[in-house]
Short mmCIF file of C-alpha atoms in Angstrom, two decimals:
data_model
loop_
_atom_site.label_atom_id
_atom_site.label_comp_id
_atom_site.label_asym_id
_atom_site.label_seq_id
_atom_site.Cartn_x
_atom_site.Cartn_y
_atom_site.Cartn_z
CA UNK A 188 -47.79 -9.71 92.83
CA UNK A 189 -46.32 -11.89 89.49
CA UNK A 190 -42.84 -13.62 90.22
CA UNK A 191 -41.00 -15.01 87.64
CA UNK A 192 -40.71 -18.30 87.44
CA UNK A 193 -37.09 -18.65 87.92
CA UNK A 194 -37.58 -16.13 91.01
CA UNK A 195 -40.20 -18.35 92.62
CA UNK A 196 -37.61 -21.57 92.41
CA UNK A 197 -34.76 -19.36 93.73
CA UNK A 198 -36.98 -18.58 96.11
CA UNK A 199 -38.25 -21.89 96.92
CA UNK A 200 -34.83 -23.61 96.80
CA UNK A 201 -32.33 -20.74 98.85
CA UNK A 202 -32.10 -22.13 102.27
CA UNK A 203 -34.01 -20.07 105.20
CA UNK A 204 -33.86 -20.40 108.64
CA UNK A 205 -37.44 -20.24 111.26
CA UNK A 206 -36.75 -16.69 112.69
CA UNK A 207 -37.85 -17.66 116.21
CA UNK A 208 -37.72 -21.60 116.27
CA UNK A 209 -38.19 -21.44 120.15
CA UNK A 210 -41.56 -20.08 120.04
CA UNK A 211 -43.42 -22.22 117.39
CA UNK A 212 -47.06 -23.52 118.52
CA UNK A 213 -48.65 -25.29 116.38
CA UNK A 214 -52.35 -24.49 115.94
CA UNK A 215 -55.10 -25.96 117.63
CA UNK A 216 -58.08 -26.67 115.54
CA UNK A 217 -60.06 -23.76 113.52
CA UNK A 218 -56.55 -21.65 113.90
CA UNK A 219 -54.13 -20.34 112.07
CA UNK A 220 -50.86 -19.64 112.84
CA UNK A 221 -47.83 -17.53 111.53
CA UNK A 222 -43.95 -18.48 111.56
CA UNK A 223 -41.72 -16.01 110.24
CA UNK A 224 -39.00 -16.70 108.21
CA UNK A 225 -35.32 -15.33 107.04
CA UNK A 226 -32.96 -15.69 104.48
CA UNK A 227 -29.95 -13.94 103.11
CA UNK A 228 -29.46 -13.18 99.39
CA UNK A 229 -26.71 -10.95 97.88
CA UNK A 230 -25.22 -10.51 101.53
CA UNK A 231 -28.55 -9.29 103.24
CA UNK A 232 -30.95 -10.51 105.56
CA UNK A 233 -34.01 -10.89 103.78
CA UNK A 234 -37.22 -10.98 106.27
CA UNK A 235 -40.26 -11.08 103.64
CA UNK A 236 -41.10 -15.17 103.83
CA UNK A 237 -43.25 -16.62 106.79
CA UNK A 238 -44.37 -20.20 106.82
CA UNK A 239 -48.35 -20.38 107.66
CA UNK A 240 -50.40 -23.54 109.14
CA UNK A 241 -53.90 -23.79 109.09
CA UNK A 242 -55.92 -26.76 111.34
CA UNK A 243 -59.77 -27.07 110.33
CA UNK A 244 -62.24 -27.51 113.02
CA UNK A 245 -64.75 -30.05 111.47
CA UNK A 246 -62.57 -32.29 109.95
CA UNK A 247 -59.44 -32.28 112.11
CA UNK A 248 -57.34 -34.06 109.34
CA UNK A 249 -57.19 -31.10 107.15
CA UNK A 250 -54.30 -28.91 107.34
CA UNK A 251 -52.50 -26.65 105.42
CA UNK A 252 -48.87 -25.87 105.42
CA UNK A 253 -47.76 -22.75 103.46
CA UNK A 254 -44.59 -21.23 102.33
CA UNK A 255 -45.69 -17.46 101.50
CA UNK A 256 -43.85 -14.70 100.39
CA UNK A 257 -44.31 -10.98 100.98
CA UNK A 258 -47.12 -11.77 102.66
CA UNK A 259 -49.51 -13.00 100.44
CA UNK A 260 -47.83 -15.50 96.86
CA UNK A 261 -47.86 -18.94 97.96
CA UNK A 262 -44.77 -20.22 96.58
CA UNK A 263 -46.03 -23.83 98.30
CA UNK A 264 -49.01 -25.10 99.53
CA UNK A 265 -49.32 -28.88 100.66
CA UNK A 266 -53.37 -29.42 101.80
CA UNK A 267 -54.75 -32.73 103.23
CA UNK A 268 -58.37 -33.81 103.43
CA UNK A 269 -59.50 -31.22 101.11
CA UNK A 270 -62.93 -32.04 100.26
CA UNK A 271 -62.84 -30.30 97.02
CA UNK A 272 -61.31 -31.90 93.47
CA UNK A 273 -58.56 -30.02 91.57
CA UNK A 274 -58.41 -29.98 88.09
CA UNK A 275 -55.26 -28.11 86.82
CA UNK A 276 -55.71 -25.33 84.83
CA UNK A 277 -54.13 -27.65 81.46
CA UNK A 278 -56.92 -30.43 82.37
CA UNK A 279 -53.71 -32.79 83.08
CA UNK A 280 -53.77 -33.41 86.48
CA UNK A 281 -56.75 -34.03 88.33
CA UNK A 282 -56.70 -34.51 92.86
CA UNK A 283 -59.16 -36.22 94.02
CA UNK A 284 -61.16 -35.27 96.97
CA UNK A 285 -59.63 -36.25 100.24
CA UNK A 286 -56.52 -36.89 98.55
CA UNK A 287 -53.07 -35.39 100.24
CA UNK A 288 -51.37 -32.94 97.08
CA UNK A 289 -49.20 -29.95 97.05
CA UNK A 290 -49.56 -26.58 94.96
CA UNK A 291 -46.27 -25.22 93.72
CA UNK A 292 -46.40 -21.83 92.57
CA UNK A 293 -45.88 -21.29 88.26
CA UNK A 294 -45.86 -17.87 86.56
CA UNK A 295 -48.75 -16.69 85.72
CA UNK A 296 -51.00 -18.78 87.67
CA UNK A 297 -50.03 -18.61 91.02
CA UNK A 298 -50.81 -21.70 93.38
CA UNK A 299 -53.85 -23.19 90.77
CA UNK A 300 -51.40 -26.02 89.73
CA UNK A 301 -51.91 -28.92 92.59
CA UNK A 302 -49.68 -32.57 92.33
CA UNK A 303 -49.77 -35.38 94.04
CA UNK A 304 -47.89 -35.42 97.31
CA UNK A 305 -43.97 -36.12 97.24
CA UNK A 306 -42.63 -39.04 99.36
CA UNK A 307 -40.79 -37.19 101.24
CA UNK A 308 -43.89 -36.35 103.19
CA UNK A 309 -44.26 -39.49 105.69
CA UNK A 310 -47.67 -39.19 107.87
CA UNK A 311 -50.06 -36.15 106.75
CA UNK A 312 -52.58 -37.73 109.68
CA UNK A 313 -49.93 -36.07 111.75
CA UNK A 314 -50.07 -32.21 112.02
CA UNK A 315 -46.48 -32.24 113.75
CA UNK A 316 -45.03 -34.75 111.22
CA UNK A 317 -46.63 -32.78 108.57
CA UNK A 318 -45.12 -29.73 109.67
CA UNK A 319 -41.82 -31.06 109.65
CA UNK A 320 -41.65 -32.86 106.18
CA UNK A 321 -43.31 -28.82 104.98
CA UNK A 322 -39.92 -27.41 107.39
CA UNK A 323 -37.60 -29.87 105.24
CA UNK A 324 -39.24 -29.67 101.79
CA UNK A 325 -39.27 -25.52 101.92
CA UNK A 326 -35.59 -25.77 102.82
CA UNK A 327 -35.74 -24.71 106.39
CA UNK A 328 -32.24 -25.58 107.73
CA UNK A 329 -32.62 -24.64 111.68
CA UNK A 330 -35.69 -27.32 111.66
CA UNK A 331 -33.51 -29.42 113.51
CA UNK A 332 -33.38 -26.64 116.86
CA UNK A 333 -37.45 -27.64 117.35
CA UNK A 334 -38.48 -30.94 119.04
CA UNK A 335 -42.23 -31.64 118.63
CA UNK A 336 -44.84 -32.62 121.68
CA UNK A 337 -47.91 -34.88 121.16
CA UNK A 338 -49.52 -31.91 121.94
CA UNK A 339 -48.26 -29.90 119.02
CA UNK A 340 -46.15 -27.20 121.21
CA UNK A 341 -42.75 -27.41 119.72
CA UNK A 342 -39.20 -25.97 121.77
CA UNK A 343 -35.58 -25.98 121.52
CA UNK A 344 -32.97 -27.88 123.45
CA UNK A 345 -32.19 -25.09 125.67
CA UNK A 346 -35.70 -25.01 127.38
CA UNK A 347 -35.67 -29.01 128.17
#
């Protein structure tokens, strides 16, 4: 599926809510794990975005936060510990291997365009502090209702 670009940044930008912010685990290593996500546009609850983490087994520092919609166009991607260099598809920008980026989706070449990571993303040797700079950079405005363990199970104030 092709967005447009202005699509993908309305898309990106709207503000969405976790759909079940009380029952949020984050995954253990070698898992993957599915939050869904809603939104309302034009006066309608709009149920087609899920945020998705991934924890690697071998290398426990790589993770993957995604913002995906309709199931399968990342509209953003932030990896860490990737072991594999990026080279944008205009030869500008080149990642380094190992080194933290994001991939922000542009028409016509889906998630292939990868940038250095923004500030706003504090400790990516964290996966709970990752997840929650991903929550705040993909707009999620209920991140606030989730409290993070050390042992990456997350819960709201209601179940403390």
């Amino acid at each position: 599926m092709q967005l447009s670009q202005e699509e993908a940044d309305t898309l990106r930008m709207i503000e969405k809510y976790l759909t079940t912010p009380e029952l949020v685990k984050l995954p253990p290593p070698v898992g993957t794990a599915l939050y869904p996500v809603h939104y309302h546009r034009e006066g309608h609850r709009m149920d087609n975005m899920k945020i998705s983490t991934y924890h690697a087994r071998i290398n426990a520092h790589k993770i993957s936060c995604r913002l995906l919609y309709n199931g399968n166009v990342m509209l953003v991607r932030v990896d860490t510990q990737d072991a594999t260099p990026h080279t944008n598809p205009d030869k500008k920008t080149v990642i380094q291997p190992y080194q933290p980026h994001i991939h922000i989706y542009r028409e016509g070449y889906g998630d292939k365009f990868a940038y250095p990571l923004p500030n706003v993303f504090q400790n990516v040797e964290d996966i709970s502090s990752l997840f929650m700079d991903f929550l705040s950079y993909s707009r999620i405005i209920n991140s606030n209702e989730i409290k993070v363990d050390i042992q990456g199970v997350l819960w709201n104030d209601s179940e403390i």
